[in-house]
PDB file of C-alpha atoms in Angstrom:
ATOM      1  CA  UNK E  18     -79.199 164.878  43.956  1.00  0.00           C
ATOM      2  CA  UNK E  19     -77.532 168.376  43.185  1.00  0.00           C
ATOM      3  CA  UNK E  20     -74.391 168.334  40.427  1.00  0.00           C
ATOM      4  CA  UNK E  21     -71.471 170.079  41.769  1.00  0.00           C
ATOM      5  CA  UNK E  22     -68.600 170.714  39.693  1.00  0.00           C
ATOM      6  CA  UNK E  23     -65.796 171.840  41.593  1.00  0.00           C
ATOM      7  CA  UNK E  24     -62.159 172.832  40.143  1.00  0.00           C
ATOM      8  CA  UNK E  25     -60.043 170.309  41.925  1.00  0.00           C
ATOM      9  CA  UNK E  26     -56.963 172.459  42.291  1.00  0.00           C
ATOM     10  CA  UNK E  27     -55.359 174.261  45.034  1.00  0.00           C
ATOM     11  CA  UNK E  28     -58.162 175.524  47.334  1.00  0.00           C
ATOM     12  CA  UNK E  29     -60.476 173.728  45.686  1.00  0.00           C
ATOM     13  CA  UNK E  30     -59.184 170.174  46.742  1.00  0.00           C
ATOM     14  CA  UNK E  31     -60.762 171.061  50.493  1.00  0.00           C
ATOM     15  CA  UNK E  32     -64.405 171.247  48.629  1.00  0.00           C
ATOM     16  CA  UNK E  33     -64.148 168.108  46.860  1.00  0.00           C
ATOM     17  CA  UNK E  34     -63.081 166.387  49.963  1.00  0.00           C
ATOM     18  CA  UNK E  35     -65.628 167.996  52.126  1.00  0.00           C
ATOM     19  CA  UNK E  36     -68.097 167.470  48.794  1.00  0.00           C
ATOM     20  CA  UNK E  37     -67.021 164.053  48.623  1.00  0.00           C
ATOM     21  CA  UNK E  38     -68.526 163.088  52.082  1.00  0.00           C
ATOM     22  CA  UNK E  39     -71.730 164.348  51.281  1.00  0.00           C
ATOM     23  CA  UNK E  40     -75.003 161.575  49.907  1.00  0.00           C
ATOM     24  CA  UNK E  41     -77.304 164.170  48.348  1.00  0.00           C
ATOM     25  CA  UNK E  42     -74.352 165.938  45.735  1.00  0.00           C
ATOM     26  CA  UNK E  43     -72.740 164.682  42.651  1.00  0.00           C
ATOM     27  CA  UNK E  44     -69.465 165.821  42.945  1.00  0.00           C
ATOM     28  CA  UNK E  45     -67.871 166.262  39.358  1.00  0.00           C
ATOM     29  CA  UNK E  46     -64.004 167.310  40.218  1.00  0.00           C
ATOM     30  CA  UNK E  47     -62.553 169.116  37.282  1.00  0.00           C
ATOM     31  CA  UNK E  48     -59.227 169.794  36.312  1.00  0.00           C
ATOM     32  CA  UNK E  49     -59.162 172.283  33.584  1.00  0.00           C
ATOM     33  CA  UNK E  50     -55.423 171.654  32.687  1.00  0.00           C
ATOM     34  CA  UNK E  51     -56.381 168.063  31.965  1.00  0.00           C
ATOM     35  CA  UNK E  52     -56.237 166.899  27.951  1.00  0.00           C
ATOM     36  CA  UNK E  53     -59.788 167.990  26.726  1.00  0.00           C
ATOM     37  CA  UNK E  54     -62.075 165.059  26.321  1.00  0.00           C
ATOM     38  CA  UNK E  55     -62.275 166.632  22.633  1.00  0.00           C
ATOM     39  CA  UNK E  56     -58.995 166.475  22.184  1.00  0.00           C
ATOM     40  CA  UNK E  57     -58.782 166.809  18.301  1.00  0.00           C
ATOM     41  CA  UNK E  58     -61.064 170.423  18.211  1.00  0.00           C
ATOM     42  CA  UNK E  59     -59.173 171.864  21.934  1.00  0.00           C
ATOM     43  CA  UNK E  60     -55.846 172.336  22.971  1.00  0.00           C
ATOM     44  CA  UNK E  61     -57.345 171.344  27.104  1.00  0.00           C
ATOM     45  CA  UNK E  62     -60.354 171.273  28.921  1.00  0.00           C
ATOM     46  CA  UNK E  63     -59.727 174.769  30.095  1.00  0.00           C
ATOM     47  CA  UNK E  64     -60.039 175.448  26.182  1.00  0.00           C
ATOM     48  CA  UNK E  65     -62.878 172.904  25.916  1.00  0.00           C
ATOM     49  CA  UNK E  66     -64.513 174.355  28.471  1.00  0.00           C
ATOM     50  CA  UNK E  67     -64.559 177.601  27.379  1.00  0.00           C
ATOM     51  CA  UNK E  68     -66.313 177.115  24.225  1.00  0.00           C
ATOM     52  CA  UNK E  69     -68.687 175.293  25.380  1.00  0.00           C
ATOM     53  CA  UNK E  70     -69.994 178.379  27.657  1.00  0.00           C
ATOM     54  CA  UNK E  71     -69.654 180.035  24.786  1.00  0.00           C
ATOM     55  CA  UNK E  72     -71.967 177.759  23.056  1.00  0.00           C
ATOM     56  CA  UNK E  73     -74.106 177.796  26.329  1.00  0.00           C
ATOM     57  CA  UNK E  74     -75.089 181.299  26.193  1.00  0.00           C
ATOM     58  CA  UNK E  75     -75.460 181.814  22.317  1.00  0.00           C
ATOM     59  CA  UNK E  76     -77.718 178.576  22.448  1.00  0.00           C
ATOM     60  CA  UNK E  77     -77.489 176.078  19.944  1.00  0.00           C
ATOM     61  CA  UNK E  78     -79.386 173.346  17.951  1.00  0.00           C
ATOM     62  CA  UNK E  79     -78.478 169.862  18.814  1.00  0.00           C
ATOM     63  CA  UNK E  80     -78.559 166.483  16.503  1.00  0.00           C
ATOM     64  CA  UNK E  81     -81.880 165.610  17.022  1.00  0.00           C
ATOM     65  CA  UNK E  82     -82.867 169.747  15.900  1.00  0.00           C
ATOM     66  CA  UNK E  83     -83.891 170.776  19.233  1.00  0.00           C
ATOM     67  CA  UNK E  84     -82.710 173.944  20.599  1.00  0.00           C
ATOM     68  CA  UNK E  85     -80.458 173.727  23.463  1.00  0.00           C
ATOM     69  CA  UNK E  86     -78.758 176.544  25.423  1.00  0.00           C
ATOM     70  CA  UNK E  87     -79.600 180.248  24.920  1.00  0.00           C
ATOM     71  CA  UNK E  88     -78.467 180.829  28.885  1.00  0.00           C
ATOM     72  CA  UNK E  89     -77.153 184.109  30.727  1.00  0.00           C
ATOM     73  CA  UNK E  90     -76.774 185.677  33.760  1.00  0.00           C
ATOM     74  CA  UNK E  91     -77.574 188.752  35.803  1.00  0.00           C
ATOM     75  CA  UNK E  92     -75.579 191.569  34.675  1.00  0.00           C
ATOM     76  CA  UNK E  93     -72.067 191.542  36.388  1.00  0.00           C
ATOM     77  CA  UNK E  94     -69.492 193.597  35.627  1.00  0.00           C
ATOM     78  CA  UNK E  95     -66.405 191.869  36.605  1.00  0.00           C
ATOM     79  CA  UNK E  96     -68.020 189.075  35.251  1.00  0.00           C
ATOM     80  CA  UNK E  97     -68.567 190.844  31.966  1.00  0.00           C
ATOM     81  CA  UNK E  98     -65.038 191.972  31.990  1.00  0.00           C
ATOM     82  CA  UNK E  99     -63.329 188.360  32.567  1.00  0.00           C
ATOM     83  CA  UNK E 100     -65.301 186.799  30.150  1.00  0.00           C
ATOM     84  CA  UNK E 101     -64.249 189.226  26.949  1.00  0.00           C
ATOM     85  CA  UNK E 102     -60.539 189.182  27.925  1.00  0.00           C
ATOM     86  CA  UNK E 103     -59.343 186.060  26.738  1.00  0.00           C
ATOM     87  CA  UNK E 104     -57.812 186.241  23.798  1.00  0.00           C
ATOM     88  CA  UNK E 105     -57.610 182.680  21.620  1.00  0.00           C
ATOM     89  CA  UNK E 106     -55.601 181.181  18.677  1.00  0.00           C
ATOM     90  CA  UNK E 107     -54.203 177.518  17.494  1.00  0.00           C
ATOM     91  CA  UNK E 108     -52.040 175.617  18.478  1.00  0.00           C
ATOM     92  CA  UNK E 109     -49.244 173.722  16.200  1.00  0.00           C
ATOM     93  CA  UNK E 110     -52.161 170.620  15.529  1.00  0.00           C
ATOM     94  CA  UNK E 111     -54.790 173.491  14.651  1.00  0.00           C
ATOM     95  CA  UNK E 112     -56.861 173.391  18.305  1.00  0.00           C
ATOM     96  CA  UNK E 113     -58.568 175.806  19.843  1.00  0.00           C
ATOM     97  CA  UNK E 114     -56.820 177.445  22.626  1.00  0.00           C
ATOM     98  CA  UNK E 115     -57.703 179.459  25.290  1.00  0.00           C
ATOM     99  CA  UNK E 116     -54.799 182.408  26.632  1.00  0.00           C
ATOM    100  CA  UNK E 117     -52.884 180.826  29.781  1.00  0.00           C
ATOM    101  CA  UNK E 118     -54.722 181.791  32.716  1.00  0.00           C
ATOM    102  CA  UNK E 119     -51.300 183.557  34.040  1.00  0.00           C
ATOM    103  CA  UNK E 120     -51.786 185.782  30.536  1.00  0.00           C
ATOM    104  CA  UNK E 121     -55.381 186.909  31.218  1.00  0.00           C
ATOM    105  CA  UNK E 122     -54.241 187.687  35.000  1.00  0.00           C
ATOM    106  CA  UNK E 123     -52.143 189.880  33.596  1.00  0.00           C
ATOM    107  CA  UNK E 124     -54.238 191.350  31.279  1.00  0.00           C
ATOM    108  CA  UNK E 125     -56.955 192.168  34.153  1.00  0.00           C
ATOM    109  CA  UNK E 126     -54.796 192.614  36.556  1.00  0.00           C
ATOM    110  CA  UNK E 127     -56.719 189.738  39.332  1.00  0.00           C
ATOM    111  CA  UNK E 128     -57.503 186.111  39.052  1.00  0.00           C
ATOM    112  CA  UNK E 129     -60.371 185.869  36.387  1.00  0.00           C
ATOM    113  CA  UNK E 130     -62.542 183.857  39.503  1.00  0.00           C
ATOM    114  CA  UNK E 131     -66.150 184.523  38.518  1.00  0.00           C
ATOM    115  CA  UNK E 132     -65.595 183.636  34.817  1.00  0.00           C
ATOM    116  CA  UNK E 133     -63.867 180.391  36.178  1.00  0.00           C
ATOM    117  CA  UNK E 134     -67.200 179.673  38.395  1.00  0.00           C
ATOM    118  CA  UNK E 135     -69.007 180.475  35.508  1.00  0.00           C
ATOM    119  CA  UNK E 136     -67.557 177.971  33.056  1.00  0.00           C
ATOM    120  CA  UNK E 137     -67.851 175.287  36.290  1.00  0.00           C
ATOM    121  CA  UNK E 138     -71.530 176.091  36.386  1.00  0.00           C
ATOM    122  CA  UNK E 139     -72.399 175.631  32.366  1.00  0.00           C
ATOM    123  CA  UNK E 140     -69.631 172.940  31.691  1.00  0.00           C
ATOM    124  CA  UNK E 141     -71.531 169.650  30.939  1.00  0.00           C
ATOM    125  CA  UNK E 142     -68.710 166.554  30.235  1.00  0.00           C
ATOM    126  CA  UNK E 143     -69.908 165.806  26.561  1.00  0.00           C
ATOM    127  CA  UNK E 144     -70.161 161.982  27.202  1.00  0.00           C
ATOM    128  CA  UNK E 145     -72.046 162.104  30.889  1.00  0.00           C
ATOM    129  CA  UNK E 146     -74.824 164.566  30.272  1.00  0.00           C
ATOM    130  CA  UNK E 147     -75.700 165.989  33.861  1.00  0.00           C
ATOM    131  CA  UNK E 148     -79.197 166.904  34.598  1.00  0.00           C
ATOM    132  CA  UNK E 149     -80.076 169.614  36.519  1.00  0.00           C
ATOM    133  CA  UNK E 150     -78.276 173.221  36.683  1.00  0.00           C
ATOM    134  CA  UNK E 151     -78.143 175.395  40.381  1.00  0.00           C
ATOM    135  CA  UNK E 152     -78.787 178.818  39.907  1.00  0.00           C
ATOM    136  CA  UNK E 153     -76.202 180.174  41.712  1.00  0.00           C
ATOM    137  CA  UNK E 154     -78.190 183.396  42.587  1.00  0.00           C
ATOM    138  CA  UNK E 155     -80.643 181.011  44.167  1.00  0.00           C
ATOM    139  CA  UNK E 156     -78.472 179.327  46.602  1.00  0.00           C
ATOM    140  CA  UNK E 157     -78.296 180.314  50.288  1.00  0.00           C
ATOM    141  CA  UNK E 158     -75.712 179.186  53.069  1.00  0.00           C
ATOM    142  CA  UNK E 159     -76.978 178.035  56.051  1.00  0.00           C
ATOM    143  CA  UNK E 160     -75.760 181.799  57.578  1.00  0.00           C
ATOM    144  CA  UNK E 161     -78.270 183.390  55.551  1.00  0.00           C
ATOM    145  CA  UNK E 162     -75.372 184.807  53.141  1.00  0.00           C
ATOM    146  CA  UNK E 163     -76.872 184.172  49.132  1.00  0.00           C
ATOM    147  CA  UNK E 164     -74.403 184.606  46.078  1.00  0.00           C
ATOM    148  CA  UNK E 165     -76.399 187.282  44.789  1.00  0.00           C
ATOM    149  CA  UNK E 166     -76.297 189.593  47.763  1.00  0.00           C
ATOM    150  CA  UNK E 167     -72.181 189.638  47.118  1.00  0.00           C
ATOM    151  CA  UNK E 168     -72.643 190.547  43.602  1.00  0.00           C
ATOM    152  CA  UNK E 169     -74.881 193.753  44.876  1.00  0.00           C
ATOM    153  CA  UNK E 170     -72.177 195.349  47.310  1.00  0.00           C
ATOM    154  CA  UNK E 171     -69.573 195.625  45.008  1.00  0.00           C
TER     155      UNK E 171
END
């Protein structure tokens, strides 16, 4: 069974209802303006969600002292760019939070897509530990397209 976390807003509503039909995925809908399931440490999931990417790629060292994380990715520019722009602060209960998305739009001047997809592909919910990560270079549609050939021809 493949994990699928899909953002379950605006377009993506059509993939969790076409993911939803499907036996061999585990469709985890996420909806990053939702109250972060840390709620005490993040202002929202978005926030939440954030972080923990962050946390992701620096790698850390769990409870039990074994060393989790340490991930990256192939180097991607717009990728690169989207993920330094957001700015964060506190909010009035001392949280972590994240700019508004409409805020780092504005401060790139596009959606900040790939570094949502990103977060999606790291983000673990902290009390239902999924299993297995996709490699999203790996992946290949049934037309033959693969995620990393787009990243090449821009």
């Amino acid at each position: 069974v493949v994990v699928v976390r899909v953002d379950a807003i605006g377009p993506g509503v059509s993939a969790v209802d076409f993911l939803a039909e499907r036996r061999r995925v585990h469709l985890v809908p996420v909806v990053s303006s939702e109250r972060a399931y840390d709620d005490e440490e993040y202002f929202n999931l978005r926030s939440e969600m954030h972080f923990m990417a962050a946390a992701w790629m620096k790698g850390q060292v769990d409870a039990t002292g074994k060393f989790v994380g340490g991930g990256g990715y192939e180097p991607y520019e717009d990728l690169d760019n989207e993920l330094v722009v957001a700015r964060f602060g506190f909010d009035p209960h001392n949280r972590l939070k994240v700019q508004s998305k409409d805020e780092i739009k504005s401060a790139l001047g596009r959606s900040p897509d790939n570094a949502d997809g990103f977060h999606l592909a790291v983000y673990e919910h902290p009390e239902k530990k999924q299993t297995r990560f996709i490699d999203p270079t790996q992946l290949q549609h049934k037309s033959g397209f693969r995620f990393a050939d787009r990243r090449r021809r821009r």
